[in-house]
CSV table of C-alpha atoms in Angstrom, one decimal:
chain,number,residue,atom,x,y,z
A,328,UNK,CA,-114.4,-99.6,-97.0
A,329,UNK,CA,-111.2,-100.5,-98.9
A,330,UNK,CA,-109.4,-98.0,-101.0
A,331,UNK,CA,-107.7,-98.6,-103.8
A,332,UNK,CA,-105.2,-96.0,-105.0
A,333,UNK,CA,-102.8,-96.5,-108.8
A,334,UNK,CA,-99.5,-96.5,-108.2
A,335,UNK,CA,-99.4,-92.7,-109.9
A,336,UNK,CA,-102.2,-91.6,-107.7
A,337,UNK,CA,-100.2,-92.6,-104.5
A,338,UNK,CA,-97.3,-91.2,-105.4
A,339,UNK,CA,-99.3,-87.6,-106.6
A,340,UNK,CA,-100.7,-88.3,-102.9
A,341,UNK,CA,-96.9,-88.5,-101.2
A,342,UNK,CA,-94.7,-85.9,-103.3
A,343,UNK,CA,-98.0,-82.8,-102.2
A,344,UNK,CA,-97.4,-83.8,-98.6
A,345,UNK,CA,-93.7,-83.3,-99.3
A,346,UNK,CA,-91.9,-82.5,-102.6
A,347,UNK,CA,-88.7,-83.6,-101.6
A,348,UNK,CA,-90.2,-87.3,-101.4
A,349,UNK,CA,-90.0,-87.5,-105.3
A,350,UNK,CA,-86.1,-88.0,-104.5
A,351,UNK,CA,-87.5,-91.4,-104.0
A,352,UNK,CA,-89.8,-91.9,-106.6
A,353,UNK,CA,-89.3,-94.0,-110.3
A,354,UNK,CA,-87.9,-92.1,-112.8
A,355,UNK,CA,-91.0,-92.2,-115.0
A,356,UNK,CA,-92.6,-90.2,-112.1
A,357,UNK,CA,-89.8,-87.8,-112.2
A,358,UNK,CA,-91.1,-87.1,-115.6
A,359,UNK,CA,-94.5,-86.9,-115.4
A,360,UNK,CA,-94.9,-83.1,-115.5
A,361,UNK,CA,-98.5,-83.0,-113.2
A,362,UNK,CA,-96.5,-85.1,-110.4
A,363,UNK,CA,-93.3,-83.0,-110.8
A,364,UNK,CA,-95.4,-79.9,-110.8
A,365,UNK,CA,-97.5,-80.9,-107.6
A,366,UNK,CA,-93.7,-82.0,-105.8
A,367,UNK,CA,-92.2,-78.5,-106.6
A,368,UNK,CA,-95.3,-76.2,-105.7
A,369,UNK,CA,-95.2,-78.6,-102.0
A,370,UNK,CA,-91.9,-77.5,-101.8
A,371,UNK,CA,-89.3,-76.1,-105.0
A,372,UNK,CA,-86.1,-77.8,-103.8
A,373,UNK,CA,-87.5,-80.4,-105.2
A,374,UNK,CA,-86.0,-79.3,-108.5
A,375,UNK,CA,-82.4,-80.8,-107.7
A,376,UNK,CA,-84.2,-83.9,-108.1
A,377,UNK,CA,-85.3,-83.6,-111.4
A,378,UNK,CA,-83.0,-82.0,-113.7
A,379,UNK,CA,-85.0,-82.3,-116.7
A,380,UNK,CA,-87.3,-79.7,-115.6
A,381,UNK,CA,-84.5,-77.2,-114.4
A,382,UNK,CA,-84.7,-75.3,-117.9
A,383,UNK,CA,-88.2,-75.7,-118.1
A,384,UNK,CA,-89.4,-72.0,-117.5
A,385,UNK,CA,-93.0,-72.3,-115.9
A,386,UNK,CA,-92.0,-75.3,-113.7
A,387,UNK,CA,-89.1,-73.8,-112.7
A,388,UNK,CA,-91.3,-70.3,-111.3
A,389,UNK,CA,-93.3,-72.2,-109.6
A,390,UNK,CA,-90.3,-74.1,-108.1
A,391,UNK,CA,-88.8,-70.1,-107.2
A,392,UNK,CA,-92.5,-69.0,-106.1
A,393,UNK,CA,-92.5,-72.1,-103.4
A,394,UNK,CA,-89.0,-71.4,-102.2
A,395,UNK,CA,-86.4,-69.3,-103.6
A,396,UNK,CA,-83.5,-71.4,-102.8
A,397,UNK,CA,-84.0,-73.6,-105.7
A,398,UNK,CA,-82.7,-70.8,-107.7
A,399,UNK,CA,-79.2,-72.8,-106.8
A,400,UNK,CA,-80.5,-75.3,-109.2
A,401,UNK,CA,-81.6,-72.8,-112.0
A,402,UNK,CA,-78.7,-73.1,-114.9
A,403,UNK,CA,-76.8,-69.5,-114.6
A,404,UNK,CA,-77.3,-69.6,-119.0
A,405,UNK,CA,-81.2,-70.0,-117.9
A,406,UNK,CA,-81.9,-67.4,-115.6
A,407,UNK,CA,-83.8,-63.9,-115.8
A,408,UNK,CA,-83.9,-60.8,-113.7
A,409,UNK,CA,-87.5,-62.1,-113.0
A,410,UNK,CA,-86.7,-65.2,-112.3
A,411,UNK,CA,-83.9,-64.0,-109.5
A,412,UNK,CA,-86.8,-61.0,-108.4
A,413,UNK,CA,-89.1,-63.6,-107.5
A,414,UNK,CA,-86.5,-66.4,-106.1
A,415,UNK,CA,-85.5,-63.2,-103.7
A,416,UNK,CA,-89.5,-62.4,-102.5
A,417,UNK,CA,-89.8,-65.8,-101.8
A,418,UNK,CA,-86.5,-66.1,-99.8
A,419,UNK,CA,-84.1,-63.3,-99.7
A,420,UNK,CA,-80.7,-65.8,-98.7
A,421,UNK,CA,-81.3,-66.9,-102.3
A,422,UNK,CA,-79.2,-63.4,-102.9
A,423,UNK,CA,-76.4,-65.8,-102.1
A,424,UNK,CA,-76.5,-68.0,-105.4
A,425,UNK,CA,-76.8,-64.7,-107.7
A,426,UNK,CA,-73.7,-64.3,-109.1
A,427,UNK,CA,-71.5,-60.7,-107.4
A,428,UNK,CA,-71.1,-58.8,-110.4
A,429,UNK,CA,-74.9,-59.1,-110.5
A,430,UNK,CA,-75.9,-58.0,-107.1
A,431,UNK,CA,-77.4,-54.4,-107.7
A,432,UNK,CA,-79.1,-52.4,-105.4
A,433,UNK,CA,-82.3,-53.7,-106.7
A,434,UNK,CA,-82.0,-57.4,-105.7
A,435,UNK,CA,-79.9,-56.6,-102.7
A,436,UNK,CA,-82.7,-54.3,-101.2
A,437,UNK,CA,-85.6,-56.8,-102.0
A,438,UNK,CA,-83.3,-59.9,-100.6
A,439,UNK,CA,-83.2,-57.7,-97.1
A,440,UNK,CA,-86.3,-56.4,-97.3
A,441,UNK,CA,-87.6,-60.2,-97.1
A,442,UNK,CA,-84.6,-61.2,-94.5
A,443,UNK,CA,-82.3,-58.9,-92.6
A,444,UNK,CA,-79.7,-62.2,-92.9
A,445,UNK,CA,-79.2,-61.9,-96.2
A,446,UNK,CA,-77.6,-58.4,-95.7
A,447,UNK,CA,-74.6,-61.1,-95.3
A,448,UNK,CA,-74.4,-61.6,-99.0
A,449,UNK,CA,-74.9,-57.9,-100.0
A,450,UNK,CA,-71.2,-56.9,-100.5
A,451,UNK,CA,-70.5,-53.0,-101.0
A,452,UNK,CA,-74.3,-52.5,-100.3
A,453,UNK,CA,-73.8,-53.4,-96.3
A,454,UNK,CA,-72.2,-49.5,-96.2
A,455,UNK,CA,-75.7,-48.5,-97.7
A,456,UNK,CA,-77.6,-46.8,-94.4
A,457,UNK,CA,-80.6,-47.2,-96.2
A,458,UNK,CA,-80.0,-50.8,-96.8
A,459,UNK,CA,-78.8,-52.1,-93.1
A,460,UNK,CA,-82.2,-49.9,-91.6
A,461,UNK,CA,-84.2,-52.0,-94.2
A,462,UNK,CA,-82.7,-54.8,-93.0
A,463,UNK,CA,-83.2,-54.2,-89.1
A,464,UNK,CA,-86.8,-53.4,-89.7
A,465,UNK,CA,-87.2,-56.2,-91.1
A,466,UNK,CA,-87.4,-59.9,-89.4
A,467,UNK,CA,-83.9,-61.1,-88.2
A,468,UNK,CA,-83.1,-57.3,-87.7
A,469,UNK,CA,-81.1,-58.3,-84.6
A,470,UNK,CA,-78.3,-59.9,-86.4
A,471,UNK,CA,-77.4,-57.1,-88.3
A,472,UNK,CA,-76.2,-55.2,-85.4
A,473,UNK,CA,-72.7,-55.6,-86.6
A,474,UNK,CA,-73.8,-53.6,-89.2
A,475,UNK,CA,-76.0,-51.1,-87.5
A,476,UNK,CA,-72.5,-50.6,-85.2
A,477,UNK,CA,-70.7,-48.9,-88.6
A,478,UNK,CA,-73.5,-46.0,-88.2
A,479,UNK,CA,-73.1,-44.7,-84.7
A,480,UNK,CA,-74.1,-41.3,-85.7
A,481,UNK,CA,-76.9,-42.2,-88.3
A,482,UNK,CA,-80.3,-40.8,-85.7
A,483,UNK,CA,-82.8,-43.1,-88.1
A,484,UNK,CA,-80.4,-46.6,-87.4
A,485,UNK,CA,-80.2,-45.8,-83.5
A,486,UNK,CA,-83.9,-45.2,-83.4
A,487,UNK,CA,-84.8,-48.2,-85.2
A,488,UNK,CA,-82.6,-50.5,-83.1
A,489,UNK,CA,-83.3,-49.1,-79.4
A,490,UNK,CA,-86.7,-49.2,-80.4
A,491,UNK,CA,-86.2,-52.6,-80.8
A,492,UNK,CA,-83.8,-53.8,-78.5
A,493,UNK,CA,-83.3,-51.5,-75.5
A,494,UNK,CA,-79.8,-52.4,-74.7
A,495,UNK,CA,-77.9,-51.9,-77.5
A,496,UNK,CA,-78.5,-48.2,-76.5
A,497,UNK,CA,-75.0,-49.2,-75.5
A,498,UNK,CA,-73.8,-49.2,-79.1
A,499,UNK,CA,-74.8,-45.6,-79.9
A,500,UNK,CA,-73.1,-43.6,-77.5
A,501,UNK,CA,-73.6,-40.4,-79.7
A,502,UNK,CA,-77.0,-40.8,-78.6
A,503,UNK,CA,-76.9,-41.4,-75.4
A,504,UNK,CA,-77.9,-37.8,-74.1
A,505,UNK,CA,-80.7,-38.1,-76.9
A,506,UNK,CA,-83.8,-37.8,-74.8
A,507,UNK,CA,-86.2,-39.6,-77.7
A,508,UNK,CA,-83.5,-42.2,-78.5
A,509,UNK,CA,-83.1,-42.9,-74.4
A,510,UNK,CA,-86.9,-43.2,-74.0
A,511,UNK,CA,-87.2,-45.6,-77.0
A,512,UNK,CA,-84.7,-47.8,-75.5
A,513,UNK,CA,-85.9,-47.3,-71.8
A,514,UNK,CA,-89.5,-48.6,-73.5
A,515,UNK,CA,-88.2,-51.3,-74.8
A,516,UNK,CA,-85.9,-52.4,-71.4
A,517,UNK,CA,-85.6,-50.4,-68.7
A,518,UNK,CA,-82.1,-51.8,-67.7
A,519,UNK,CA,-81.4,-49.4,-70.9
A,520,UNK,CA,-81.2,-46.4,-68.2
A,521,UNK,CA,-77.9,-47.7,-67.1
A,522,UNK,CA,-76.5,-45.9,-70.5
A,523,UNK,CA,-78.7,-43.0,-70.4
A,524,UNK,CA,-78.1,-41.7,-67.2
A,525,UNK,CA,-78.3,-38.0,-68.2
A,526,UNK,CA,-82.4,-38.9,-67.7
A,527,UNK,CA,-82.0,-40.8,-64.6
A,528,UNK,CA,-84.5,-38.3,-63.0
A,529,UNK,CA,-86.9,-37.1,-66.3
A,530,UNK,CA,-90.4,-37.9,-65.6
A,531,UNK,CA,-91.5,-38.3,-68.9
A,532,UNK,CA,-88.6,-40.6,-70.0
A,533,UNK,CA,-89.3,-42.6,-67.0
A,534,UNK,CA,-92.7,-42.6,-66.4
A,535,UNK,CA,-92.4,-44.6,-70.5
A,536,UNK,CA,-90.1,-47.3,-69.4
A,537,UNK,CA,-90.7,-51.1,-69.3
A,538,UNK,CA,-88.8,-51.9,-65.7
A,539,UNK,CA,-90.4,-55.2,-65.5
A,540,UNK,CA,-86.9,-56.9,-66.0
A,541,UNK,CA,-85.1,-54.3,-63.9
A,542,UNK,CA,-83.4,-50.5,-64.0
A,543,UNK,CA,-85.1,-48.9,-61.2
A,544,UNK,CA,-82.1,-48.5,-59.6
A,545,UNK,CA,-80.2,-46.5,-62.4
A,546,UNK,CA,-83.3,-44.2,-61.5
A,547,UNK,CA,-82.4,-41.2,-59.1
A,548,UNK,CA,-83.3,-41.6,-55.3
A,549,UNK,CA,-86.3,-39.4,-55.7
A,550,UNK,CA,-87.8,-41.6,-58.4
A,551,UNK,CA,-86.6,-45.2,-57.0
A,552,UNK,CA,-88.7,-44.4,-53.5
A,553,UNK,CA,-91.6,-43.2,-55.9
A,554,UNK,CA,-91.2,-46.2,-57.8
A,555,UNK,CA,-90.7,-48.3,-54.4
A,556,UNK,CA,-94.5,-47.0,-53.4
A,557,UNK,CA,-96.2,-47.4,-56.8
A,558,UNK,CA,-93.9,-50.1,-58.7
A,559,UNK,CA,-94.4,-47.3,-61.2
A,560,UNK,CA,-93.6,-43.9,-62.0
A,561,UNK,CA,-96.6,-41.4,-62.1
A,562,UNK,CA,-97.5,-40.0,-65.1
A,563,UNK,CA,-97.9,-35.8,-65.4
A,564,UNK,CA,-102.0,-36.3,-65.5
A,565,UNK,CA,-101.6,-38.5,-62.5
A,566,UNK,CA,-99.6,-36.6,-60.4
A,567,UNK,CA,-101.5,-33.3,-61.0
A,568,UNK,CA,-105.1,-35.4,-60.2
A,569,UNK,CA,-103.7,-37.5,-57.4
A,570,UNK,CA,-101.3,-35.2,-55.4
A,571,UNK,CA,-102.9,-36.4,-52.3
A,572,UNK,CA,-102.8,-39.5,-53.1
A,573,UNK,CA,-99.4,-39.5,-53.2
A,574,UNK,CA,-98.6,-38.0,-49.9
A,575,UNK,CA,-100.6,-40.9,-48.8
A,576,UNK,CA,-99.1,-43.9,-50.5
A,577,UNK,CA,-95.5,-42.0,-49.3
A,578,UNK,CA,-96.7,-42.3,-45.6
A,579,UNK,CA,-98.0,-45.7,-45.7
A,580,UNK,CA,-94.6,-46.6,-47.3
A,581,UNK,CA,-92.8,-45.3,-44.8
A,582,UNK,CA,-95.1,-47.2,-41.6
A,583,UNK,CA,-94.8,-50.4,-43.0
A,584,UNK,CA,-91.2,-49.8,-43.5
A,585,UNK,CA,-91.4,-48.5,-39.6
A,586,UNK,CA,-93.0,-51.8,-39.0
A,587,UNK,CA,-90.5,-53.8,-40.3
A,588,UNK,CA,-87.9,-52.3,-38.4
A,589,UNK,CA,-89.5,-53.0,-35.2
A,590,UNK,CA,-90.1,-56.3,-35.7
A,591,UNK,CA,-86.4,-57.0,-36.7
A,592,UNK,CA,-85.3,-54.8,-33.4
């Protein structure tokens, strides 16, 4: 069966698979309002492309609504606080084409709250603790550790970024002989021991860490042959329900080590 399509129909058809493709289109397309409206809600860069709308107010929400960077083609005379609010929701690095002197707290918070990389563009607001622990809990949080670093001492920052990413335990040495900061970090990566050594031999911290990817051997020789036999450590409950068992499990660890031995003599 054939289909026939109008020239307008196909190019309706093309710019809501991908707004930019009105770039290519006739200019009496670029001023049909239903085709430039479909093009900006497929994606609202599609603005640059059409300048005739860029001080039209409802096409140029929707434009912000699809993707907040076409606030760079919003005329600086033509722009509202809602119009920059809902550019930022949509895509917090629009922060970077909002003027400085109009950067408040406000917008600077909702930019990071959407992405920790536009932290980058919040000027005095990157000294805001509040701010930067938005931003790491937030995704792209792992950037901002050059920001997180200007808080050693700040116990809500360290927490949030051990938690997060083990190593950078490293970064916070005021809280290295933290025992809930070290077992956050430990939980995350158990090569994190290596900076909080002080709990080398705490059950509880140890018994919580993820040493899939290594740090058994920042544990303390009682703990790296328990880990040795059980490629764990033992939890209180287990330890206190199982005390046999673990006599046992030592004993067998040590004949097959036995064994090995002879077989190398």
């Amino acid at each position: 069966m054939e289909l026939n399509f109008t020239e307008r129909e196909a190019t309706l058809y093309v710019v809501s698979r991908n707004g930019l493709d009105i770039y290519y289109e006739d200019m009496k397309f670029k001023k049909d309002r239903e085709i430039v409206m479909t093009a900006l809600k497929s994606n609202g860069l599609a603005l640059q492309y059409v300048p005739i709308f860029q001080k039209d107010r409802e096409m140029v929400l929707i434009a912000l609504k699809s993707n907040g960077l076409a606030l760079q083609y919003v005329p600086l005379l033509f722009r509202d606080r809602e119009m920059v609010k809902i550019a930022l929701k949509s895509n917090g690095l629009a922060l970077q084409y909002v003027p400085i002197m109009d950067r408040d707290r406000e917008l600077v918070k909702l930019a990071v709250g959407q992405t920790g990389l536009a932290l980058d563009y919040g000027g005095k607001y990157r000294r805001d603790a509040d701010i930067v622990l938005l931003g790491i809990k937030s995704k792209n949080g792992l950037t901002l550790l050059k920001y997180a670093e200007k808080f050693p001492t700040d116990y809500r920052i360290a927490l949030e970024v051990v938690s997060r990413y083990g190593m950078h335990l490293m970064y916070f040495p005021f809280f290295q002989d933290n025992k809930d900061i070290v077992m956050k970090a430990v939980e995350n990566n158990g090569l994190a021991l290596k900076y909080g050594v002080k709990f080398n031999d705490d059950r509880e911290v140890l018994c919580k860490g993820n040493f899939r990817c290594g740090g058994e051997t920042f544990m303390s020789d009682e703990f790296k042959k328990e880990y040795a036999i059980y490629g764990k450590i033992l939890d209180f409950n287990e330890i206190n329900d199982d005390s046999k068992c673990l006599k046992r499990n030592e004993e067998e660890h040590m004949q097959k080590n036995n064994k090995k031995k002879i077989r190398v003599i």
